DNA sequence: TTTCATTTGTCCGTATGTATT
DNA sequence: AAATACATACGGACAAATGAA
């Protein structure tokens, strides 16, 4: 589902690149509303980064208004009606 | 391990002199492949320079192809097969 | 009720990247 | 070259919340 590697050289940070890849899956409908996005542990596993970096990636998506987080459960895709325009 | 003082008078910069000293340890095998070289903080501590100067020293070794850097972890001795000839 | 695994929240220490003064 | 500050990243630890067994 997420297969392309991250670019450690480009100007964009690892967490930004991860957020971008997940955002594409959201906008494409691959990750529908209220569907769980990859957990921090999964992100760390998928892209081979630390949980700290995984957390940053998730927080970026929350700040972009595309994802909401529930403690103890996970982070989920926000309905498109709530996306910022 | 690194005991000789730097020369603040010579033409060579402090970072160059530090890089030279570490390079000797690499070429002598005192710092074997994939062994961590002194961190920027350690360099600053050992030779009494700023972290900025320590960074420059590490950077020089990277540019010489003797060392590779991993963000968040440190800098390490590159295997001799990868050294430029 | 208790136990357990999973997930996020928080904090720590260390290291490098970047920018400013 | 130095001093400082902040961001990004890695690794580890423990707490709190959730839900299932």
mmCIF file with all atom_site columns, C-alpha atoms (C1' of nucleotides) in Angstrom:
data_model
loop_
_atom_site.group_PDB
_atom_site.id
_atom_site.type_symbol
_atom_site.label_atom_id
_atom_site.label_alt_id
_atom_site.label_comp_id
_atom_site.label_asym_id
_atom_site.label_entity_id
_atom_site.label_seq_id
_atom_site.pdbx_PDB_ins_code
_atom_site.Cartn_x
_atom_site.Cartn_y
_atom_site.Cartn_z
_atom_site.occupancy
_atom_site.B_iso_or_equiv
_atom_site.pdbx_formal_charge
_atom_site.auth_seq_id
_atom_site.auth_comp_id
_atom_site.auth_asym_id
_atom_site.auth_atom_id
_atom_site.pdbx_PDB_model_num
ATOM 1   C CA    . UNK A 1 1  ? 0.000   0.000   0.000  1.00 0.00 ? 1  UNK A CA    1
ATOM 2   C CA    . UNK A 1 2  ? 2.874   2.318   0.809  1.00 0.00 ? 2  UNK A CA    1
ATOM 3   C CA    . UNK A 1 3  ? 5.856   1.168   -1.156 1.00 0.00 ? 3  UNK A CA    1
ATOM 4   C CA    . UNK A 1 4  ? 7.992   4.104   -2.181 1.00 0.00 ? 4  UNK A CA    1
ATOM 5   C CA    . UNK A 1 5  ? 10.983  4.899   -0.024 1.00 0.00 ? 5  UNK A CA    1
ATOM 6   C CA    . UNK A 1 6  ? 11.595  8.203   1.668  1.00 0.00 ? 6  UNK A CA    1
ATOM 7   C CA    . UNK A 1 7  ? 14.146  10.656  0.392  1.00 0.00 ? 7  UNK A CA    1
ATOM 8   C CA    . UNK A 1 8  ? 16.703  11.482  3.055  1.00 0.00 ? 8  UNK A CA    1
ATOM 9   C CA    . UNK A 1 9  ? 18.299  14.070  0.821  1.00 0.00 ? 9  UNK A CA    1
ATOM 10  C CA    . UNK A 1 10 ? 15.436  16.287  -0.248 1.00 0.00 ? 10 UNK A CA    1
ATOM 11  C CA    . UNK A 1 11 ? 14.566  19.454  1.604  1.00 0.00 ? 11 UNK A CA    1
ATOM 12  C CA    . UNK A 1 12 ? 11.362  17.962  2.981  1.00 0.00 ? 12 UNK A CA    1
ATOM 13  C CA    . UNK A 1 13 ? 11.610  16.296  6.367  1.00 0.00 ? 13 UNK A CA    1
ATOM 14  C CA    . UNK A 1 14 ? 10.882  12.608  6.810  1.00 0.00 ? 14 UNK A CA    1
ATOM 15  C CA    . UNK A 1 15 ? 7.699   13.344  8.758  1.00 0.00 ? 15 UNK A CA    1
ATOM 16  C CA    . UNK A 1 16 ? 6.493   15.683  6.005  1.00 0.00 ? 16 UNK A CA    1
ATOM 17  C CA    . UNK A 1 17 ? 7.135   13.071  3.333  1.00 0.00 ? 17 UNK A CA    1
ATOM 18  C CA    . UNK A 1 18 ? 5.245   10.444  5.322  1.00 0.00 ? 18 UNK A CA    1
ATOM 19  C CA    . UNK A 1 19 ? 2.337   12.833  5.894  1.00 0.00 ? 19 UNK A CA    1
ATOM 20  C CA    . UNK A 1 20 ? 2.255   13.565  2.161  1.00 0.00 ? 20 UNK A CA    1
ATOM 21  C CA    . UNK A 1 21 ? 2.054   9.881   1.270  1.00 0.00 ? 21 UNK A CA    1
ATOM 22  C CA    . UNK A 1 22 ? -0.801  9.228   3.703  1.00 0.00 ? 22 UNK A CA    1
ATOM 23  C CA    . UNK A 1 23 ? -2.575  12.377  2.518  1.00 0.00 ? 23 UNK A CA    1
ATOM 24  C CA    . UNK A 1 24 ? -2.540  11.032  -1.032 1.00 0.00 ? 24 UNK A CA    1
ATOM 25  C CA    . UNK A 1 25 ? -4.276  7.878   0.165  1.00 0.00 ? 25 UNK A CA    1
ATOM 26  C CA    . UNK A 1 26 ? -6.893  10.016  1.878  1.00 0.00 ? 26 UNK A CA    1
ATOM 27  C CA    . UNK A 1 27 ? -7.564  12.270  -1.085 1.00 0.00 ? 27 UNK A CA    1
ATOM 28  C CA    . UNK A 1 28 ? -7.687  9.306   -3.445 1.00 0.00 ? 28 UNK A CA    1
ATOM 29  C CA    . UNK A 1 29 ? -10.323 7.652   -1.278 1.00 0.00 ? 29 UNK A CA    1
ATOM 30  C CA    . UNK A 1 30 ? -8.037  4.744   -0.563 1.00 0.00 ? 30 UNK A CA    1
ATOM 31  C CA    . UNK A 1 31 ? -8.437  5.713   3.072  1.00 0.00 ? 31 UNK A CA    1
ATOM 32  C CA    . UNK A 1 32 ? -12.144 6.592   3.440  1.00 0.00 ? 32 UNK A CA    1
ATOM 33  C CA    . UNK A 1 33 ? -13.705 8.735   6.202  1.00 0.00 ? 33 UNK A CA    1
ATOM 34  C CA    . UNK A 1 34 ? -13.457 7.320   9.719  1.00 0.00 ? 34 UNK A CA    1
ATOM 35  C CA    . UNK A 1 35 ? -11.043 4.683   8.511  1.00 0.00 ? 35 UNK A CA    1
ATOM 36  C CA    . UNK A 1 36 ? -8.014  4.329   10.780 1.00 0.00 ? 36 UNK A CA    1
ATOM 37  C CA    . UNK A 1 37 ? -4.780  5.632   9.340  1.00 0.00 ? 37 UNK A CA    1
ATOM 38  C CA    . UNK A 1 38 ? -1.603  3.656   10.130 1.00 0.00 ? 38 UNK A CA    1
ATOM 39  C CA    . UNK A 1 39 ? -0.773  3.767   13.834 1.00 0.00 ? 39 UNK A CA    1
ATOM 40  C CA    . UNK A 1 40 ? 2.469   5.302   15.004 1.00 0.00 ? 40 UNK A CA    1
ATOM 41  C CA    . UNK A 1 41 ? 3.979   1.850   15.393 1.00 0.00 ? 41 UNK A CA    1
ATOM 42  C CA    . UNK A 1 42 ? 2.874   0.898   11.907 1.00 0.00 ? 42 UNK A CA    1
ATOM 43  C CA    . UNK A 1 43 ? 4.273   4.068   10.406 1.00 0.00 ? 43 UNK A CA    1
ATOM 44  C CA    . UNK A 1 44 ? 7.568   3.397   12.139 1.00 0.00 ? 44 UNK A CA    1
ATOM 45  C CA    . UNK A 1 45 ? 7.524   -0.136  10.773 1.00 0.00 ? 45 UNK A CA    1
ATOM 46  C CA    . UNK A 1 46 ? 6.460   0.745   7.226  1.00 0.00 ? 46 UNK A CA    1
ATOM 47  C CA    . UNK A 1 47 ? 8.970   3.507   6.636  1.00 0.00 ? 47 UNK A CA    1
ATOM 48  C CA    . UNK A 1 48 ? 11.684  2.458   9.045  1.00 0.00 ? 48 UNK A CA    1
ATOM 49  C CA    . UNK A 1 49 ? 11.583  5.573   11.171 1.00 0.00 ? 49 UNK A CA    1
ATOM 50  C CA    . UNK A 1 50 ? 11.409  6.174   14.903 1.00 0.00 ? 50 UNK A CA    1
ATOM 51  C CA    . UNK A 1 51 ? 8.090   6.556   16.694 1.00 0.00 ? 51 UNK A CA    1
ATOM 52  C CA    . UNK A 1 52 ? 9.005   10.180  17.259 1.00 0.00 ? 52 UNK A CA    1
ATOM 53  C CA    . UNK A 1 53 ? 9.059   10.754  13.522 1.00 0.00 ? 53 UNK A CA    1
ATOM 54  C CA    . UNK A 1 54 ? 5.871   8.730   13.114 1.00 0.00 ? 54 UNK A CA    1
ATOM 55  C CA    . UNK A 1 55 ? 4.176   10.924  15.704 1.00 0.00 ? 55 UNK A CA    1
ATOM 56  C CA    . UNK A 1 56 ? 5.230   14.059  13.861 1.00 0.00 ? 56 UNK A CA    1
ATOM 57  C CA    . UNK A 1 57 ? 3.769   12.702  10.630 1.00 0.00 ? 57 UNK A CA    1
ATOM 58  C CA    . UNK A 1 58 ? 0.418   12.001  12.261 1.00 0.00 ? 58 UNK A CA    1
ATOM 59  C CA    . UNK A 1 59 ? 0.406   15.407  13.940 1.00 0.00 ? 59 UNK A CA    1
ATOM 60  C CA    . UNK A 1 60 ? 0.984   17.085  10.591 1.00 0.00 ? 60 UNK A CA    1
ATOM 61  C CA    . UNK A 1 61 ? -2.133  15.402  9.214  1.00 0.00 ? 61 UNK A CA    1
ATOM 62  C CA    . UNK A 1 62 ? -4.112  16.486  12.276 1.00 0.00 ? 62 UNK A CA    1
ATOM 63  C CA    . UNK A 1 63 ? -2.893  20.048  11.819 1.00 0.00 ? 63 UNK A CA    1
ATOM 64  C CA    . UNK A 1 64 ? -3.901  19.880  8.156  1.00 0.00 ? 64 UNK A CA    1
ATOM 65  C CA    . UNK A 1 65 ? -7.405  19.013  9.362  1.00 0.00 ? 65 UNK A CA    1
ATOM 66  C CA    . UNK A 1 66 ? -7.489  15.684  7.555  1.00 0.00 ? 66 UNK A CA    1
ATOM 67  C CA    . UNK A 1 67 ? -7.230  13.393  10.561 1.00 0.00 ? 67 UNK A CA    1
ATOM 68  C CA    . UNK A 1 68 ? -8.483  13.234  14.136 1.00 0.00 ? 68 UNK A CA    1
ATOM 69  C CA    . UNK A 1 69 ? -6.961  11.279  16.997 1.00 0.00 ? 69 UNK A CA    1
ATOM 70  C CA    . UNK A 1 70 ? -8.559  9.270   19.803 1.00 0.00 ? 70 UNK A CA    1
ATOM 71  C CA    . UNK A 1 71 ? -6.317  8.362   22.726 1.00 0.00 ? 71 UNK A CA    1
ATOM 72  C CA    . UNK A 1 72 ? -6.021  4.644   23.198 1.00 0.00 ? 72 UNK A CA    1
ATOM 73  C CA    . UNK A 1 73 ? -7.627  3.929   19.839 1.00 0.00 ? 73 UNK A CA    1
ATOM 74  C CA    . UNK A 1 74 ? -5.845  5.558   16.975 1.00 0.00 ? 74 UNK A CA    1
ATOM 75  C CA    . UNK A 1 75 ? -6.114  8.264   14.348 1.00 0.00 ? 75 UNK A CA    1
ATOM 76  C CA    . UNK A 1 76 ? -8.869  8.376   11.746 1.00 0.00 ? 76 UNK A CA    1
ATOM 77  C CA    . UNK A 1 77 ? -9.696  10.075  8.486  1.00 0.00 ? 77 UNK A CA    1
ATOM 78  C CA    . UNK A 1 78 ? -11.913 13.107  8.975  1.00 0.00 ? 78 UNK A CA    1
ATOM 79  C CA    . UNK A 1 79 ? -15.040 13.344  6.783  1.00 0.00 ? 79 UNK A CA    1
ATOM 80  C CA    . UNK A 1 80 ? -14.415 15.508  3.679  1.00 0.00 ? 80 UNK A CA    1
ATOM 81  C CA    . UNK A 1 81 ? -17.074 17.994  4.817  1.00 0.00 ? 81 UNK A CA    1
ATOM 82  C CA    . UNK A 1 82 ? -14.731 18.922  7.675  1.00 0.00 ? 82 UNK A CA    1
ATOM 83  C CA    . UNK A 1 83 ? -11.637 19.332  5.525  1.00 0.00 ? 83 UNK A CA    1
ATOM 84  C CA    . UNK A 1 84 ? -10.302 22.881  5.318  1.00 0.00 ? 84 UNK A CA    1
ATOM 85  C CA    . UNK A 1 85 ? -10.824 24.541  1.967  1.00 0.00 ? 85 UNK A CA    1
ATOM 86  C CA    . UNK B 2 1  ? 43.203  8.993   22.573 1.00 0.00 ? 1  UNK B CA    1
ATOM 87  C CA    . UNK B 2 2  ? 43.418  12.516  21.199 1.00 0.00 ? 2  UNK B CA    1
ATOM 88  C CA    . UNK B 2 3  ? 45.959  14.339  23.261 1.00 0.00 ? 3  UNK B CA    1
ATOM 89  C CA    . UNK B 2 4  ? 47.844  16.859  21.156 1.00 0.00 ? 4  UNK B CA    1
ATOM 90  C CA    . UNK B 2 5  ? 46.607  20.422  21.198 1.00 0.00 ? 5  UNK B CA    1
ATOM 91  C CA    . UNK B 2 6  ? 45.519  22.373  18.151 1.00 0.00 ? 6  UNK B CA    1
ATOM 92  C CA    . UNK B 2 7  ? 47.610  25.078  16.599 1.00 0.00 ? 7  UNK B CA    1
ATOM 93  C CA    . UNK B 2 8  ? 45.764  28.368  16.583 1.00 0.00 ? 8  UNK B CA    1
ATOM 94  C CA    . UNK B 2 9  ? 48.546  30.041  14.643 1.00 0.00 ? 9  UNK B CA    1
ATOM 95  C CA    . UNK B 2 10 ? 49.075  27.815  11.608 1.00 0.00 ? 10 UNK B CA    1
ATOM 96  C CA    . UNK B 2 11 ? 47.341  28.396  8.328  1.00 0.00 ? 11 UNK B CA    1
ATOM 97  C CA    . UNK B 2 12 ? 45.076  25.383  8.731  1.00 0.00 ? 12 UNK B CA    1
ATOM 98  C CA    . UNK B 2 13 ? 41.725  26.015  10.358 1.00 0.00 ? 13 UNK B CA    1
ATOM 99  C CA    . UNK B 2 14 ? 40.794  24.367  13.633 1.00 0.00 ? 14 UNK B CA    1
ATOM 100 C CA    . UNK B 2 15 ? 38.245  22.151  11.906 1.00 0.00 ? 15 UNK B CA    1
ATOM 101 C CA    . UNK B 2 16 ? 40.849  21.014  9.376  1.00 0.00 ? 16 UNK B CA    1
ATOM 102 C CA    . UNK B 2 17 ? 43.301  20.171  12.133 1.00 0.00 ? 17 UNK B CA    1
ATOM 103 C CA    . UNK B 2 18 ? 40.650  18.195  14.009 1.00 0.00 ? 18 UNK B CA    1
ATOM 104 C CA    . UNK B 2 19 ? 39.653  16.350  10.837 1.00 0.00 ? 19 UNK B CA    1
ATOM 105 C CA    . UNK B 2 20 ? 43.298  15.503  10.240 1.00 0.00 ? 20 UNK B CA    1
ATOM 106 C CA    . UNK B 2 21 ? 43.664  14.053  13.712 1.00 0.00 ? 21 UNK B CA    1
ATOM 107 C CA    . UNK B 2 22 ? 40.554  11.905  13.398 1.00 0.00 ? 22 UNK B CA    1
ATOM 108 C CA    . UNK B 2 23 ? 41.615  10.831  9.918  1.00 0.00 ? 23 UNK B CA    1
ATOM 109 C CA    . UNK B 2 24 ? 44.877  9.520   11.347 1.00 0.00 ? 24 UNK B CA    1
ATOM 110 C CA    . UNK B 2 25 ? 42.919  7.371   13.781 1.00 0.00 ? 25 UNK B CA    1
ATOM 111 C CA    . UNK B 2 26 ? 40.861  6.033   10.896 1.00 0.00 ? 26 UNK B CA    1
ATOM 112 C CA    . UNK B 2 27 ? 43.817  5.241   8.668  1.00 0.00 ? 27 UNK B CA    1
ATOM 113 C CA    . UNK B 2 28 ? 45.693  3.621   11.540 1.00 0.00 ? 28 UNK B CA    1
ATOM 114 C CA    . UNK B 2 29 ? 42.740  1.355   12.235 1.00 0.00 ? 29 UNK B CA    1
ATOM 115 C CA    . UNK B 2 30 ? 42.311  2.840   15.676 1.00 0.00 ? 30 UNK B CA    1
ATOM 116 C CA    . UNK B 2 31 ? 38.812  3.743   14.499 1.00 0.00 ? 31 UNK B CA    1
ATOM 117 C CA    . UNK B 2 32 ? 37.624  0.666   12.563 1.00 0.00 ? 32 UNK B CA    1
ATOM 118 C CA    . UNK B 2 33 ? 34.845  0.602   9.923  1.00 0.00 ? 33 UNK B CA    1
ATOM 119 C CA    . UNK B 2 34 ? 31.363  1.438   11.182 1.00 0.00 ? 34 UNK B CA    1
ATOM 120 C CA    . UNK B 2 35 ? 32.811  2.573   14.485 1.00 0.00 ? 35 UNK B CA    1
ATOM 121 C CA    . UNK B 2 36 ? 31.344  5.881   15.650 1.00 0.00 ? 36 UNK B CA    1
ATOM 122 C CA    . UNK B 2 37 ? 33.703  8.796   15.427 1.00 0.00 ? 37 UNK B CA    1
ATOM 123 C CA    . UNK B 2 38 ? 33.525  11.365  18.229 1.00 0.00 ? 38 UNK B CA    1
ATOM 124 C CA    . UNK B 2 39 ? 30.183  13.168  18.205 1.00 0.00 ? 39 UNK B CA    1
ATOM 125 C CA    . UNK B 2 40 ? 30.068  16.901  17.667 1.00 0.00 ? 40 UNK B CA    1
ATOM 126 C CA    . UNK B 2 41 ? 29.626  17.411  21.404 1.00 0.00 ? 41 UNK B CA    1
ATOM 127 C CA    . UNK B 2 42 ? 32.587  15.166  22.135 1.00 0.00 ? 42 UNK B CA    1
ATOM 128 C CA    . UNK B 2 43 ? 34.766  16.954  19.604 1.00 0.00 ? 43 UNK B CA    1
ATOM 129 C CA    . UNK B 2 44 ? 33.819  20.245  21.175 1.00 0.00 ? 44 UNK B CA    1
ATOM 130 C CA    . UNK B 2 45 ? 34.685  18.816  24.590 1.00 0.00 ? 45 UNK B CA    1
ATOM 131 C CA    . UNK B 2 46 ? 37.948  17.128  23.580 1.00 0.00 ? 46 UNK B CA    1
ATOM 132 C CA    . UNK B 2 47 ? 39.499  20.062  21.727 1.00 0.00 ? 47 UNK B CA    1
ATOM 133 C CA    . UNK B 2 48 ? 37.728  22.930  23.454 1.00 0.00 ? 48 UNK B CA    1
ATOM 134 C CA    . UNK B 2 49 ? 36.014  24.238  20.344 1.00 0.00 ? 49 UNK B CA    1
ATOM 135 C CA    . UNK B 2 50 ? 32.435  25.221  19.590 1.00 0.00 ? 50 UNK B CA    1
ATOM 136 C CA    . UNK B 2 51 ? 29.952  22.738  18.212 1.00 0.00 ? 51 UNK B CA    1
ATOM 137 C CA    . UNK B 2 52 ? 29.989  24.754  15.013 1.00 0.00 ? 52 UNK B CA    1
ATOM 138 C CA    . UNK B 2 53 ? 33.677  24.015  14.556 1.00 0.00 ? 53 UNK B CA    1
ATOM 139 C CA    . UNK B 2 54 ? 33.124  20.396  15.545 1.00 0.00 ? 54 UNK B CA    1
ATOM 140 C CA    . UNK B 2 55 ? 30.439  20.157  12.849 1.00 0.00 ? 55 UNK B CA    1
ATOM 141 C CA    . UNK B 2 56 ? 32.818  21.531  10.252 1.00 0.00 ? 56 UNK B CA    1
ATOM 142 C CA    . UNK B 2 57 ? 35.410  18.918  11.220 1.00 0.00 ? 57 UNK B CA    1
ATOM 143 C CA    . UNK B 2 58 ? 32.938  16.070  10.799 1.00 0.00 ? 58 UNK B CA    1
ATOM 144 C CA    . UNK B 2 59 ? 31.738  17.597  7.547  1.00 0.00 ? 59 UNK B CA    1
ATOM 145 C CA    . UNK B 2 60 ? 35.285  17.595  6.200  1.00 0.00 ? 60 UNK B CA    1
ATOM 146 C CA    . UNK B 2 61 ? 35.643  13.879  6.916  1.00 0.00 ? 61 UNK B CA    1
ATOM 147 C CA    . UNK B 2 62 ? 32.340  13.216  5.158  1.00 0.00 ? 62 UNK B CA    1
ATOM 148 C CA    . UNK B 2 63 ? 33.502  15.200  2.143  1.00 0.00 ? 63 UNK B CA    1
ATOM 149 C CA    . UNK B 2 64 ? 36.750  13.236  2.145  1.00 0.00 ? 64 UNK B CA    1
ATOM 150 C CA    . UNK B 2 65 ? 34.637  10.104  1.878  1.00 0.00 ? 65 UNK B CA    1
ATOM 151 C CA    . UNK B 2 66 ? 35.951  8.607   5.100  1.00 0.00 ? 66 UNK B CA    1
ATOM 152 C CA    . UNK B 2 67 ? 32.849  9.048   7.224  1.00 0.00 ? 67 UNK B CA    1
ATOM 153 C CA    . UNK B 2 68 ? 29.090  8.820   6.825  1.00 0.00 ? 68 UNK B CA    1
ATOM 154 C CA    . UNK B 2 69 ? 26.492  10.492  9.003  1.00 0.00 ? 69 UNK B CA    1
ATOM 155 C CA    . UNK B 2 70 ? 23.153  9.258   10.296 1.00 0.00 ? 70 UNK B CA    1
ATOM 156 C CA    . UNK B 2 71 ? 20.830  11.957  11.593 1.00 0.00 ? 71 UNK B CA    1
ATOM 157 C CA    . UNK B 2 72 ? 19.937  11.418  15.193 1.00 0.00 ? 72 UNK B CA    1
ATOM 158 C CA    . UNK B 2 73 ? 22.589  8.763   15.674 1.00 0.00 ? 73 UNK B CA    1
ATOM 159 C CA    . UNK B 2 74 ? 26.043  9.950   14.837 1.00 0.00 ? 74 UNK B CA    1
ATOM 160 C CA    . UNK B 2 75 ? 28.868  9.725   12.309 1.00 0.00 ? 75 UNK B CA    1
ATOM 161 C CA    . UNK B 2 76 ? 30.687  6.521   11.482 1.00 0.00 ? 76 UNK B CA    1
ATOM 162 C CA    . UNK B 2 77 ? 33.819  5.295   9.748  1.00 0.00 ? 77 UNK B CA    1
ATOM 163 C CA    . UNK B 2 78 ? 33.129  4.241   6.171  1.00 0.00 ? 78 UNK B CA    1
ATOM 164 C CA    . UNK B 2 79 ? 34.518  0.833   5.112  1.00 0.00 ? 79 UNK B CA    1
ATOM 165 C CA    . UNK B 2 80 ? 37.896  1.195   3.352  1.00 0.00 ? 80 UNK B CA    1
ATOM 166 C CA    . UNK B 2 81 ? 36.444  -0.291  0.139  1.00 0.00 ? 81 UNK B CA    1
ATOM 167 C CA    . UNK B 2 82 ? 34.381  2.872   -0.191 1.00 0.00 ? 82 UNK B CA    1
ATOM 168 C CA    . UNK B 2 83 ? 37.238  5.263   0.403  1.00 0.00 ? 83 UNK B CA    1
ATOM 169 C CA    . UNK B 2 84 ? 38.188  7.388   -2.579 1.00 0.00 ? 84 UNK B CA    1
ATOM 170 C CA    . UNK B 2 85 ? 41.565  6.543   -4.071 1.00 0.00 ? 85 UNK B CA    1
ATOM 171 C "C1'" . DT  C 3 1  ? -13.563 -8.380  38.015 1.00 0.00 ? 1  DT  C "C1'" 1
ATOM 172 C "C1'" . DT  C 3 2  ? -8.965  -8.946  36.174 1.00 0.00 ? 2  DT  C "C1'" 1
ATOM 173 C "C1'" . DT  C 3 3  ? -5.738  -9.459  32.580 1.00 0.00 ? 3  DT  C "C1'" 1
ATOM 174 C "C1'" . DC  C 3 4  ? -3.691  -8.401  28.341 1.00 0.00 ? 4  DC  C "C1'" 1
ATOM 175 C "C1'" . DA  C 3 5  ? -2.411  -6.183  23.901 1.00 0.00 ? 5  DA  C "C1'" 1
ATOM 176 C "C1'" . DT  C 3 6  ? -2.665  -2.012  21.392 1.00 0.00 ? 6  DT  C "C1'" 1
ATOM 177 C "C1'" . DT  C 3 7  ? -2.463  2.929   20.867 1.00 0.00 ? 7  DT  C "C1'" 1
ATOM 178 C "C1'" . DT  C 3 8  ? -1.593  7.554   22.091 1.00 0.00 ? 8  DT  C "C1'" 1
ATOM 179 C "C1'" . DG  C 3 9  ? 0.489   10.948  25.706 1.00 0.00 ? 9  DG  C "C1'" 1
ATOM 180 C "C1'" . DT  C 3 10 ? 4.474   12.457  27.896 1.00 0.00 ? 10 DT  C "C1'" 1
ATOM 181 C "C1'" . DC  C 3 11 ? 9.167   12.824  29.232 1.00 0.00 ? 11 DC  C "C1'" 1
ATOM 182 C "C1'" . DC  C 3 12 ? 14.076  11.859  29.007 1.00 0.00 ? 12 DC  C "C1'" 1
ATOM 183 C "C1'" . DG  C 3 13 ? 18.770  11.967  26.808 1.00 0.00 ? 13 DG  C "C1'" 1
ATOM 184 C "C1'" . DT  C 3 14 ? 21.620  12.201  22.732 1.00 0.00 ? 14 DT  C "C1'" 1
ATOM 185 C "C1'" . DA  C 3 15 ? 22.731  13.590  17.982 1.00 0.00 ? 15 DA  C "C1'" 1
ATOM 186 C "C1'" . DT  C 3 16 ? 22.551  16.161  13.722 1.00 0.00 ? 16 DT  C "C1'" 1
ATOM 187 C "C1'" . DG  C 3 17 ? 20.346  20.122  10.638 1.00 0.00 ? 17 DG  C "C1'" 1
ATOM 188 C "C1'" . DT  C 3 18 ? 19.652  24.858  10.171 1.00 0.00 ? 18 DT  C "C1'" 1
ATOM 189 C "C1'" . DA  C 3 19 ? 19.585  29.630  11.204 1.00 0.00 ? 19 DA  C "C1'" 1
ATOM 190 C "C1'" . DT  C 3 20 ? 20.766  33.853  13.640 1.00 0.00 ? 20 DT  C "C1'" 1
ATOM 191 C "C1'" . DT  C 3 21 ? 23.634  36.946  16.031 1.00 0.00 ? 21 DT  C "C1'" 1
ATOM 192 C "C1'" . DA  D 4 1  ? 34.989  31.040  14.702 1.00 0.00 ? 1  DA  D "C1'" 1
ATOM 193 C "C1'" . DA  D 4 2  ? 31.958  31.242  18.460 1.00 0.00 ? 2  DA  D "C1'" 1
ATOM 194 C "C1'" . DA  D 4 3  ? 27.561  31.151  21.001 1.00 0.00 ? 3  DA  D "C1'" 1
ATOM 195 C "C1'" . DT  D 4 4  ? 22.890  30.378  21.071 1.00 0.00 ? 4  DT  D "C1'" 1
ATOM 196 C "C1'" . DA  D 4 5  ? 18.439  28.723  19.795 1.00 0.00 ? 5  DA  D "C1'" 1
ATOM 197 C "C1'" . DC  D 4 6  ? 15.281  25.796  17.711 1.00 0.00 ? 6  DC  D "C1'" 1
ATOM 198 C "C1'" . DA  D 4 7  ? 13.851  21.881  14.612 1.00 0.00 ? 7  DA  D "C1'" 1
ATOM 199 C "C1'" . DT  D 4 8  ? 14.273  17.213  13.267 1.00 0.00 ? 8  DT  D "C1'" 1
ATOM 200 C "C1'" . DA  D 4 9  ? 15.461  12.520  14.314 1.00 0.00 ? 9  DA  D "C1'" 1
ATOM 201 C "C1'" . DC  D 4 10 ? 16.631  8.291   17.072 1.00 0.00 ? 10 DC  D "C1'" 1
ATOM 202 C "C1'" . DG  D 4 11 ? 15.947  5.296   21.128 1.00 0.00 ? 11 DG  D "C1'" 1
ATOM 203 C "C1'" . DG  D 4 12 ? 14.105  4.273   25.333 1.00 0.00 ? 12 DG  D "C1'" 1
ATOM 204 C "C1'" . DA  D 4 13 ? 10.860  4.483   29.236 1.00 0.00 ? 13 DA  D "C1'" 1
ATOM 205 C "C1'" . DC  D 4 14 ? 6.534   4.840   31.596 1.00 0.00 ? 14 DC  D "C1'" 1
ATOM 206 C "C1'" . DA  D 4 15 ? 1.659   6.401   32.010 1.00 0.00 ? 15 DA  D "C1'" 1
ATOM 207 C "C1'" . DA  D 4 16 ? -3.192  6.585   30.504 1.00 0.00 ? 16 DA  D "C1'" 1
ATOM 208 C "C1'" . DA  D 4 17 ? -6.943  5.158   27.614 1.00 0.00 ? 17 DA  D "C1'" 1
ATOM 209 C "C1'" . DT  D 4 18 ? -9.238  1.680   24.918 1.00 0.00 ? 18 DT  D "C1'" 1
ATOM 210 C "C1'" . DG  D 4 19 ? -11.093 -2.669  23.989 1.00 0.00 ? 19 DG  D "C1'" 1
ATOM 211 C "C1'" . DA  D 4 20 ? -11.083 -7.524  23.967 1.00 0.00 ? 20 DA  D "C1'" 1
ATOM 212 C "C1'" . DA  D 4 21 ? -10.314 -11.976 26.360 1.00 0.00 ? 21 DA  D "C1'" 1
#
